[in-house]
mmCIF file of C-alpha atoms and ligand atoms in Angstrom:
data_model
loop_
_atom_site.group_PDB
_atom_site.id
_atom_site.type_symbol
_atom_site.label_atom_id
_atom_site.label_comp_id
_atom_site.label_asym_id
_atom_site.label_seq_id
_atom_site.Cartn_x
_atom_site.Cartn_y
_atom_site.Cartn_z
ATOM 1 C CA UNK A 1 33.351 -44.994 23.819
ATOM 2 C CA UNK A 2 33.418 -43.142 20.577
ATOM 3 C CA UNK A 3 29.638 -43.679 20.478
ATOM 4 C CA UNK A 4 29.117 -41.937 24.205
ATOM 5 C CA UNK A 5 30.977 -38.630 22.734
ATOM 6 C CA UNK A 6 29.504 -38.439 19.292
ATOM 7 C CA UNK A 7 25.881 -39.042 21.585
ATOM 8 C CA UNK A 8 26.874 -35.996 23.737
ATOM 9 C CA UNK A 9 27.965 -33.800 20.945
ATOM 10 C CA UNK A 10 24.734 -34.282 19.522
ATOM 11 C CA UNK A 11 22.896 -33.426 22.409
ATOM 12 C CA UNK A 12 25.090 -30.630 22.931
ATOM 13 C CA UNK A 13 24.305 -29.522 19.310
ATOM 14 C CA UNK A 14 20.199 -29.809 19.778
ATOM 15 C CA UNK A 15 20.311 -27.924 22.883
ATOM 16 C CA UNK A 16 22.351 -25.283 21.953
ATOM 17 C CA UNK A 17 19.872 -25.076 18.303
ATOM 18 C CA UNK A 18 18.136 -22.048 18.724
ATOM 19 C CA UNK A 19 14.379 -21.979 18.256
ATOM 20 C CA UNK A 20 13.274 -19.503 15.248
ATOM 21 C CA UNK A 21 10.952 -16.908 17.440
ATOM 22 C CA UNK A 22 7.135 -16.887 15.862
ATOM 23 C CA UNK A 23 5.747 -13.664 15.329
ATOM 24 C CA UNK A 24 2.196 -12.587 14.150
ATOM 25 C CA UNK A 25 1.824 -10.683 11.268
ATOM 26 C CA UNK A 26 -2.042 -9.150 11.555
ATOM 27 C CA UNK A 27 -3.126 -8.109 7.150
ATOM 28 C CA UNK A 28 -6.242 -6.283 7.371
ATOM 29 C CA UNK A 29 -7.641 -8.145 4.407
ATOM 30 C CA UNK A 30 -5.887 -10.729 2.483
ATOM 31 C CA UNK A 31 -8.341 -9.790 -0.157
ATOM 32 C CA UNK A 32 -6.758 -6.246 -1.023
ATOM 33 C CA UNK A 33 -4.642 -6.472 -3.928
ATOM 34 C CA UNK A 34 -1.658 -4.550 -3.038
ATOM 35 C CA UNK A 35 -1.930 -6.077 0.743
ATOM 36 C CA UNK A 36 -1.830 -9.732 -0.752
ATOM 37 C CA UNK A 37 1.785 -9.059 -2.830
ATOM 38 C CA UNK A 38 3.103 -6.768 0.133
ATOM 39 C CA UNK A 39 2.406 -9.746 2.540
ATOM 40 C CA UNK A 40 4.503 -12.200 0.160
ATOM 41 C CA UNK A 41 7.199 -9.851 0.119
ATOM 42 C CA UNK A 42 7.477 -9.307 3.753
ATOM 43 C CA UNK A 43 7.480 -13.735 4.175
ATOM 44 C CA UNK A 44 10.197 -13.593 1.120
ATOM 45 C CA UNK A 45 12.141 -11.220 3.221
ATOM 46 C CA UNK A 46 12.194 -13.366 6.178
ATOM 47 C CA UNK A 47 15.396 -15.836 6.733
ATOM 48 C CA UNK A 48 16.129 -18.498 9.040
ATOM 49 C CA UNK A 49 16.218 -16.117 11.917
ATOM 50 C CA UNK A 50 12.282 -15.631 12.234
ATOM 51 C CA UNK A 51 9.300 -17.229 11.571
ATOM 52 C CA UNK A 52 6.432 -15.428 10.705
ATOM 53 C CA UNK A 53 2.616 -16.353 10.681
ATOM 54 C CA UNK A 54 0.287 -14.499 8.494
ATOM 55 C CA UNK A 55 -3.464 -13.881 10.471
ATOM 56 C CA UNK A 56 -5.894 -12.518 7.817
ATOM 57 C CA UNK A 57 -8.258 -9.984 9.899
ATOM 58 C CA UNK A 58 -10.757 -10.069 6.585
ATOM 59 C CA UNK A 59 -11.596 -6.445 7.085
ATOM 60 C CA UNK A 60 -12.927 -6.994 10.377
ATOM 61 C CA UNK A 61 -11.649 -5.294 13.587
ATOM 62 C CA UNK A 62 -13.450 -7.418 16.105
ATOM 63 C CA UNK A 63 -11.868 -10.563 14.094
ATOM 64 C CA UNK A 64 -8.652 -9.057 14.427
ATOM 65 C CA UNK A 65 -8.549 -7.879 17.896
ATOM 66 C CA UNK A 66 -9.664 -11.723 19.142
ATOM 67 C CA UNK A 67 -6.132 -12.697 17.287
ATOM 68 C CA UNK A 68 -4.098 -9.857 18.631
ATOM 69 C CA UNK A 69 -5.636 -10.856 22.261
ATOM 70 C CA UNK A 70 -4.306 -14.498 21.977
ATOM 71 C CA UNK A 71 -1.115 -13.722 20.312
ATOM 72 C CA UNK A 72 -0.528 -11.264 23.204
ATOM 73 C CA UNK A 73 -1.459 -13.765 25.824
ATOM 74 C CA UNK A 74 0.979 -16.654 24.165
ATOM 75 C CA UNK A 75 3.591 -14.316 25.284
ATOM 76 C CA UNK A 76 5.259 -13.355 22.070
ATOM 77 C CA UNK A 77 8.096 -10.292 21.826
ATOM 78 C CA UNK A 78 6.646 -8.355 18.863
ATOM 79 C CA UNK A 79 3.346 -8.489 16.885
ATOM 80 C CA UNK A 80 3.604 -6.568 13.373
ATOM 81 C CA UNK A 81 -0.200 -5.020 12.093
ATOM 82 C CA UNK A 82 -1.869 -3.778 9.349
ATOM 83 C CA UNK A 83 -4.539 -2.745 11.314
ATOM 84 C CA UNK A 84 -8.047 -2.823 9.872
ATOM 85 C CA UNK A 85 -9.292 -0.016 11.238
ATOM 86 C CA UNK A 86 -6.163 2.996 12.031
ATOM 87 C CA UNK A 87 -7.972 4.902 14.062
ATOM 88 C CA UNK A 88 -9.156 2.481 16.669
ATOM 89 C CA UNK A 89 -5.700 1.032 17.841
ATOM 90 C CA UNK A 90 -5.502 2.686 21.097
ATOM 91 C CA UNK A 91 -6.624 -0.262 22.996
ATOM 92 C CA UNK A 92 -4.114 -2.725 21.126
ATOM 93 C CA UNK A 93 -1.023 -0.541 21.808
ATOM 94 C CA UNK A 94 -2.518 -0.420 25.676
ATOM 95 C CA UNK A 95 -2.958 -3.910 26.081
ATOM 96 C CA UNK A 96 0.779 -4.725 24.407
ATOM 97 C CA UNK A 97 2.036 -1.907 26.667
ATOM 98 C CA UNK A 98 1.015 -3.535 29.590
ATOM 99 C CA UNK A 99 2.385 -6.946 28.506
ATOM 100 C CA UNK A 100 5.649 -5.962 27.007
ATOM 101 C CA UNK A 101 4.817 -6.905 23.607
ATOM 102 C CA UNK A 102 6.547 -4.102 20.642
ATOM 103 C CA UNK A 103 4.745 -3.423 17.473
ATOM 104 C CA UNK A 104 5.348 -2.633 13.897
ATOM 105 C CA UNK A 105 1.985 -1.150 12.337
ATOM 106 C CA UNK A 106 2.657 -0.765 8.654
ATOM 107 C CA UNK A 107 0.928 0.854 5.597
ATOM 108 C CA UNK A 108 -2.322 1.985 7.559
ATOM 109 C CA UNK A 109 -0.711 4.801 10.135
ATOM 110 C CA UNK A 110 -2.299 5.258 13.691
ATOM 111 C CA UNK A 111 -3.136 8.558 14.951
ATOM 112 C CA UNK A 112 -0.329 10.258 16.245
ATOM 113 C CA UNK A 113 -1.396 10.626 19.633
ATOM 114 C CA UNK A 114 -1.717 6.932 19.892
ATOM 115 C CA UNK A 115 1.507 6.209 18.958
ATOM 116 C CA UNK A 116 2.868 8.352 21.299
ATOM 117 C CA UNK A 117 1.712 6.052 24.460
ATOM 118 C CA UNK A 118 4.248 3.450 23.879
ATOM 119 C CA UNK A 119 7.553 3.753 23.352
ATOM 120 C CA UNK A 120 8.067 0.184 21.674
ATOM 121 C CA UNK A 121 5.524 1.003 19.175
ATOM 122 C CA UNK A 122 6.723 1.848 15.492
ATOM 123 C CA UNK A 123 5.479 2.387 12.180
ATOM 124 C CA UNK A 124 6.789 1.566 8.770
ATOM 125 C CA UNK A 125 4.715 3.487 5.491
ATOM 126 C CA UNK A 126 4.876 5.993 2.854
ATOM 127 C CA UNK A 127 3.839 9.883 2.799
ATOM 128 C CA UNK A 128 0.249 9.929 1.365
ATOM 129 C CA UNK A 129 0.681 13.364 -0.040
ATOM 130 C CA UNK A 130 4.029 12.320 -1.964
ATOM 131 C CA UNK A 131 2.436 10.057 -3.630
ATOM 132 C CA UNK A 132 -0.154 12.466 -4.695
ATOM 133 C CA UNK A 133 2.430 15.297 -5.908
ATOM 134 C CA UNK A 134 3.669 12.252 -7.879
ATOM 135 C CA UNK A 135 0.411 11.495 -9.516
ATOM 136 C CA UNK A 136 -0.135 15.405 -9.933
ATOM 137 C CA UNK A 137 3.480 15.606 -12.315
ATOM 138 C CA UNK A 138 2.478 12.266 -14.037
ATOM 139 C CA UNK A 139 -1.171 14.491 -15.059
ATOM 140 C CA UNK A 140 1.178 17.935 -15.744
ATOM 141 C CA UNK A 141 3.131 15.603 -18.114
ATOM 142 C CA UNK A 142 -0.092 14.437 -19.954
ATOM 143 C CA UNK A 143 -1.371 17.872 -20.440
ATOM 144 C CA UNK A 144 2.163 18.802 -22.021
ATOM 145 C CA UNK A 145 3.313 20.439 -18.432
ATOM 146 C CA UNK A 146 1.655 23.399 -19.686
ATOM 147 C CA UNK A 147 -0.726 24.916 -17.913
ATOM 148 C CA UNK A 148 -2.427 25.959 -21.349
ATOM 149 C CA UNK A 149 -2.965 22.387 -21.878
ATOM 150 C CA UNK A 150 -2.191 20.336 -24.771
ATOM 151 C CA UNK A 151 -4.703 18.104 -26.376
ATOM 152 C CA UNK A 152 -5.596 16.428 -24.079
ATOM 153 C CA UNK A 153 -7.733 18.916 -23.027
ATOM 154 C CA UNK A 154 -10.282 17.066 -25.417
ATOM 155 C CA UNK A 155 -12.851 19.885 -25.352
ATOM 156 C CA UNK A 156 -10.157 22.756 -25.417
ATOM 157 C CA UNK A 157 -11.131 24.777 -22.692
ATOM 158 C CA UNK A 158 -7.870 24.771 -20.637
ATOM 159 C CA UNK A 159 -9.475 23.053 -17.919
ATOM 160 C CA UNK A 160 -8.846 19.626 -16.571
ATOM 161 C CA UNK A 161 -12.196 17.930 -16.366
ATOM 162 C CA UNK A 162 -11.811 14.927 -13.859
ATOM 163 C CA UNK A 163 -13.343 12.151 -12.022
ATOM 164 C CA UNK A 164 -11.520 10.954 -8.821
ATOM 165 C CA UNK A 165 -11.790 7.062 -7.738
ATOM 166 C CA UNK A 166 -11.109 7.338 -3.950
ATOM 167 C CA UNK A 167 -10.080 4.849 -1.741
ATOM 168 C CA UNK A 168 -11.532 3.997 2.244
ATOM 169 C CA UNK A 169 -12.885 6.814 3.733
ATOM 170 C CA UNK A 170 -10.578 7.663 6.680
ATOM 171 C CA UNK A 171 -7.317 5.618 5.053
ATOM 172 C CA UNK A 172 -4.441 8.246 5.483
ATOM 173 C CA UNK A 173 -3.725 7.416 1.552
ATOM 174 C CA UNK A 174 -7.214 7.859 0.568
ATOM 175 C CA UNK A 175 -7.865 11.203 1.984
ATOM 176 C CA UNK A 176 -4.486 12.667 1.484
ATOM 177 C CA UNK A 177 -4.107 11.675 -2.076
ATOM 178 C CA UNK A 178 -7.410 13.051 -3.136
ATOM 179 C CA UNK A 179 -7.006 16.322 -1.471
ATOM 180 C CA UNK A 180 -3.210 16.963 -2.217
ATOM 181 C CA UNK A 181 -3.393 15.883 -5.795
ATOM 182 C CA UNK A 182 -5.942 18.309 -7.222
ATOM 183 C CA UNK A 183 -3.960 20.883 -4.457
ATOM 184 C CA UNK A 184 -0.745 20.040 -6.486
ATOM 185 C CA UNK A 185 -2.251 20.908 -10.024
ATOM 186 C CA UNK A 186 -4.231 24.237 -9.001
ATOM 187 C CA UNK A 187 -0.748 25.237 -6.925
ATOM 188 C CA UNK A 188 0.998 24.583 -10.217
ATOM 189 C CA UNK A 189 -1.218 26.886 -12.145
ATOM 190 C CA UNK A 190 -3.617 24.073 -13.526
ATOM 191 C CA UNK A 191 -6.987 25.109 -13.972
ATOM 192 C CA UNK A 192 -9.233 21.388 -12.747
ATOM 193 C CA UNK A 193 -12.840 20.601 -12.610
ATOM 194 C CA UNK A 194 -13.295 17.349 -10.311
ATOM 195 C CA UNK A 195 -16.580 16.092 -11.411
ATOM 196 C CA UNK A 196 -17.426 13.898 -9.671
ATOM 197 C CA UNK A 197 -15.468 11.709 -6.459
ATOM 198 C CA UNK A 198 -16.179 8.079 -6.150
ATOM 199 C CA UNK A 199 -15.723 5.923 -3.018
ATOM 200 C CA UNK A 200 -14.793 2.814 -4.344
ATOM 201 C CA UNK A 201 -12.632 1.283 -1.226
ATOM 202 C CA UNK A 202 -9.679 0.707 -3.265
ATOM 203 C CA UNK A 203 -11.367 -2.325 -4.679
ATOM 204 C CA UNK A 204 -11.409 -3.242 -8.396
ATOM 205 C CA UNK A 205 -14.874 -4.643 -8.754
ATOM 206 C CA UNK A 206 -16.323 -1.578 -6.511
ATOM 207 C CA UNK A 207 -14.449 0.695 -8.849
ATOM 208 C CA UNK A 208 -15.798 -1.110 -12.544
ATOM 209 C CA UNK A 209 -19.378 -0.405 -10.546
ATOM 210 C CA UNK A 210 -18.356 3.428 -9.980
ATOM 211 C CA UNK A 211 -16.735 3.573 -13.283
ATOM 212 C CA UNK A 212 -20.131 2.704 -15.135
ATOM 213 C CA UNK A 213 -21.785 5.223 -13.212
ATOM 214 C CA UNK A 214 -19.419 8.285 -13.500
ATOM 215 C CA UNK A 215 -19.632 7.721 -17.495
ATOM 216 C CA UNK A 216 -23.351 7.386 -17.604
ATOM 217 C CA UNK A 217 -23.206 10.783 -15.499
ATOM 218 C CA UNK A 218 -20.160 12.419 -17.483
ATOM 219 C CA UNK A 219 -19.603 10.293 -20.291
ATOM 220 C CA UNK A 220 -17.217 11.938 -22.883
ATOM 221 C CA UNK A 221 -16.747 15.263 -20.541
ATOM 222 C CA UNK A 222 -14.195 13.219 -18.378
ATOM 223 C CA UNK A 223 -10.573 14.047 -19.775
ATOM 224 C CA UNK A 224 -8.808 12.014 -17.012
ATOM 225 C CA UNK A 225 -9.540 9.221 -14.411
ATOM 226 C CA UNK A 226 -7.141 10.041 -11.230
ATOM 227 C CA UNK A 227 -7.289 6.721 -8.757
ATOM 228 C CA UNK A 228 -6.508 6.667 -5.411
ATOM 229 C CA UNK A 229 -4.907 3.143 -6.036
ATOM 230 C CA UNK A 230 -3.861 0.478 -9.032
ATOM 231 C CA UNK A 231 -6.489 -1.996 -7.975
ATOM 232 C CA UNK A 232 -9.617 0.601 -8.837
ATOM 233 C CA UNK A 233 -7.564 1.813 -12.001
ATOM 234 C CA UNK A 234 -7.746 -1.601 -13.076
ATOM 235 C CA UNK A 235 -11.712 -1.582 -12.579
ATOM 236 C CA UNK A 236 -11.877 1.391 -14.297
ATOM 237 C CA UNK A 237 -10.436 0.039 -17.505
ATOM 238 C CA UNK A 238 -12.552 -2.496 -17.413
ATOM 239 C CA UNK A 239 -15.608 -0.580 -17.818
ATOM 240 C CA UNK A 240 -13.826 1.971 -19.744
ATOM 241 C CA UNK A 241 -13.346 -0.691 -22.199
ATOM 242 C CA UNK A 242 -16.930 -1.644 -22.732
ATOM 243 C CA UNK A 243 -18.270 1.927 -22.852
ATOM 244 C CA UNK A 244 -15.885 2.499 -26.209
ATOM 245 C CA UNK A 245 -12.934 4.666 -24.009
ATOM 246 C CA UNK A 246 -10.525 2.118 -25.443
ATOM 247 C CA UNK A 247 -11.426 1.166 -28.584
ATOM 248 C CA UNK A 248 -7.866 -1.717 -29.458
ATOM 249 C CA UNK A 249 -8.787 -1.729 -33.346
ATOM 250 C CA UNK A 250 -6.392 -4.145 -34.476
ATOM 251 C CA UNK A 251 -7.248 -6.606 -31.240
ATOM 252 C CA UNK A 252 -3.534 -6.821 -30.814
ATOM 253 C CA UNK A 253 -4.151 -6.259 -27.117
ATOM 254 C CA UNK A 254 -2.931 -3.120 -26.971
ATOM 255 C CA UNK A 255 -3.201 0.230 -27.195
ATOM 256 C CA UNK A 256 -1.516 2.437 -29.825
ATOM 257 C CA UNK A 257 -1.954 5.916 -28.595
ATOM 258 C CA UNK A 258 -1.313 7.437 -31.765
ATOM 259 C CA UNK A 259 -3.971 5.434 -33.877
ATOM 260 C CA UNK A 260 -6.025 4.125 -31.733
ATOM 261 C CA UNK A 261 -9.424 5.892 -28.801
ATOM 262 C CA UNK A 262 -7.880 5.768 -25.286
ATOM 263 C CA UNK A 263 -8.554 8.117 -21.850
ATOM 264 C CA UNK A 264 -6.143 8.657 -19.272
ATOM 265 C CA UNK A 265 -5.970 6.505 -16.491
ATOM 266 C CA UNK A 266 -3.678 7.001 -13.379
ATOM 267 C CA UNK A 267 -3.164 4.908 -10.520
ATOM 268 C CA UNK A 268 -0.846 4.455 -7.269
ATOM 269 C CA UNK A 269 1.364 1.112 -6.114
ATOM 270 C CA UNK A 270 2.646 -0.348 -9.167
ATOM 271 C CA UNK A 271 1.280 -3.608 -8.973
ATOM 272 C CA UNK A 272 2.531 -5.972 -11.625
ATOM 273 C CA UNK A 273 -0.491 -6.312 -13.385
ATOM 274 C CA UNK A 274 -0.834 -2.575 -13.311
ATOM 275 C CA UNK A 275 2.770 -2.216 -14.973
ATOM 276 C CA UNK A 276 1.677 -4.940 -17.712
ATOM 277 C CA UNK A 277 -1.639 -2.512 -18.341
ATOM 278 C CA UNK A 278 1.035 0.357 -18.586
ATOM 279 C CA UNK A 279 3.020 -1.668 -21.028
ATOM 280 C CA UNK A 280 -0.409 -2.164 -23.554
ATOM 281 C CA UNK A 281 -0.905 1.635 -23.308
ATOM 282 C CA UNK A 282 -4.291 1.065 -21.219
ATOM 283 C CA UNK A 283 -2.846 2.544 -18.136
ATOM 284 C CA UNK A 284 -1.190 5.982 -18.660
ATOM 285 C CA UNK A 285 0.794 5.558 -15.111
ATOM 286 C CA UNK A 286 1.290 4.711 -11.532
ATOM 287 C CA UNK A 287 3.391 5.450 -8.357
ATOM 288 C CA UNK A 288 5.097 3.083 -7.591
ATOM 289 C CA UNK A 289 4.056 2.243 -3.218
ATOM 290 C CA UNK A 290 7.257 0.398 -2.611
ATOM 291 C CA UNK A 291 6.805 -2.205 -0.611
ATOM 292 C CA UNK A 292 9.282 -3.788 -1.179
ATOM 293 C CA UNK A 293 11.586 -1.501 0.506
ATOM 294 C CA UNK A 294 8.483 -1.437 3.365
ATOM 295 C CA UNK A 295 8.999 -5.530 3.494
ATOM 296 C CA UNK A 296 12.579 -4.922 3.994
ATOM 297 C CA UNK A 297 12.434 -2.308 6.790
ATOM 298 C CA UNK A 298 9.885 -4.617 8.829
ATOM 299 C CA UNK A 299 11.788 -7.379 8.781
ATOM 300 C CA UNK A 300 15.264 -5.523 9.556
ATOM 301 C CA UNK A 301 13.264 -3.746 12.492
ATOM 302 C CA UNK A 302 11.334 -7.058 13.969
ATOM 303 C CA UNK A 303 15.068 -8.518 14.055
ATOM 304 C CA UNK A 304 16.460 -6.099 16.205
ATOM 305 C CA UNK A 305 13.244 -5.868 18.513
ATOM 306 C CA UNK A 306 13.163 -9.596 18.908
ATOM 307 C CA UNK A 307 16.673 -9.280 19.986
ATOM 308 C CA UNK A 308 16.486 -5.972 22.387
ATOM 309 C CA UNK A 309 19.192 -4.610 20.020
ATOM 310 C CA UNK A 310 19.509 -1.032 19.736
ATOM 311 C CA UNK A 311 17.480 0.253 16.456
ATOM 312 C CA UNK A 312 20.204 3.068 15.452
ATOM 313 C CA UNK A 313 22.124 -0.078 13.892
ATOM 314 C CA UNK A 314 18.909 -0.178 11.305
ATOM 315 C CA UNK A 315 19.875 0.295 7.622
ATOM 316 C CA UNK A 316 16.667 2.780 7.440
ATOM 317 C CA UNK A 317 16.499 6.338 9.003
ATOM 318 C CA UNK A 318 14.292 6.786 11.723
ATOM 319 C CA UNK A 319 12.186 10.023 12.083
ATOM 320 C CA UNK A 320 10.731 10.916 15.293
ATOM 321 C CA UNK A 321 12.156 7.495 16.879
ATOM 322 C CA UNK A 322 8.827 5.445 15.774
ATOM 323 C CA UNK A 323 8.834 6.199 11.993
ATOM 324 C CA UNK A 324 10.084 4.910 8.813
ATOM 325 C CA UNK A 325 9.398 6.680 5.293
ATOM 326 C CA UNK A 326 9.989 4.850 2.205
ATOM 327 C CA UNK A 327 9.806 7.178 -0.849
ATOM 328 C CA UNK A 328 7.243 6.096 -4.050
ATOM 329 C CA UNK A 329 8.042 6.331 -7.453
ATOM 330 C CA UNK A 330 6.730 7.890 -10.759
ATOM 331 C CA UNK A 331 6.188 5.470 -13.486
ATOM 332 C CA UNK A 332 4.932 6.078 -16.852
ATOM 333 C CA UNK A 333 6.488 4.585 -20.110
ATOM 334 C CA UNK A 334 6.551 7.951 -21.850
HETATM 335 C C1 LIG B 1 -2.743 0.838 -1.083
HETATM 336 C C2 LIG B 1 -3.823 0.676 -1.351
HETATM 337 C C3 LIG B 1 -4.159 -0.448 -0.613
HETATM 338 C C4 LIG B 1 -3.746 -0.032 0.941
HETATM 339 C C5 LIG B 1 -4.363 -0.660 2.003
HETATM 340 C C6 LIG B 1 -2.908 1.742 -0.071
HETATM 341 O O1 LIG B 1 -1.370 2.033 0.431
HETATM 342 O O2 LIG B 1 -2.090 2.170 -1.891
HETATM 343 O O3 LIG B 1 -4.002 -0.207 -2.879
HETATM 344 O O4 LIG B 1 -5.689 -0.954 -0.537
HETATM 345 O O5 LIG B 1 -3.219 0.641 1.032
HETATM 346 O O6 LIG B 1 -3.971 -0.474 3.465
#
């Protein structure tokens, strides 16, 4: 008799066990250094309540669309998407809407008109213009917070000679960061001459090659390298080391800015490896693109959406009923 009750108890327990909902997490390209780190933060954030399966779009919207179709057909309640091409998510939203599948987009922001197509579509990201304004502040600090400029103005002409490494064309961050960093400096009374803008797709190796080229074209004229992200800043530093713009004379692996040759390179993202380069004096500064907070927002929102609960209970504030904006932070070791 005792055995019977024990079995019944076990059965009830098993029967009542709630299966974790499996939710797909689409990443546009796991080769992207920032997204690789971001994905890990999202996964680390999930708890017993949710199982996330990561799907790599391999930088192909065609591949990502096929995967999204498969998951919509599986009738999952929610898709978490870092789209390959943020400008062509229209059909994804339409399909999800037809099937009642909710969507959280992140990092690559769909057009406002596409976001407006469906009530159950959300975006978690950061305001790219803000990162550019903070990057401009780092540049102003570098030039002594004085529009007459300090000794960082190598040729003493009162003008900042800069080269810009731009991320992927059409990406909201690449476009806004490139434009707003220059605008902010000008609005703050600084004279800036952009010697060149090279597109290096947010990628380290592409930026290394681009920087080789920029050095060949502009050489010692360059006073600052402004990069749309850290991966490209690190690629630029590799090139600049090879070309003798950084000389670690005592070979201690660090650049002493008072006694050794260096050139300011400024990134955005705050990758761990970039933080190490700030410590060792190779990277002048960066702006933290807070993927940790974004990961927390995504997972918290996902849980509410899966349970069909009211999102007003979220611990992050929501603008226009759809957007969660996470602030950037300025980082230097000055
Ligand atoms: C980051 C880049 C990254 C891109 C991917 C941006 O916010 O700054 O490093 O390559 O997102 O979409």
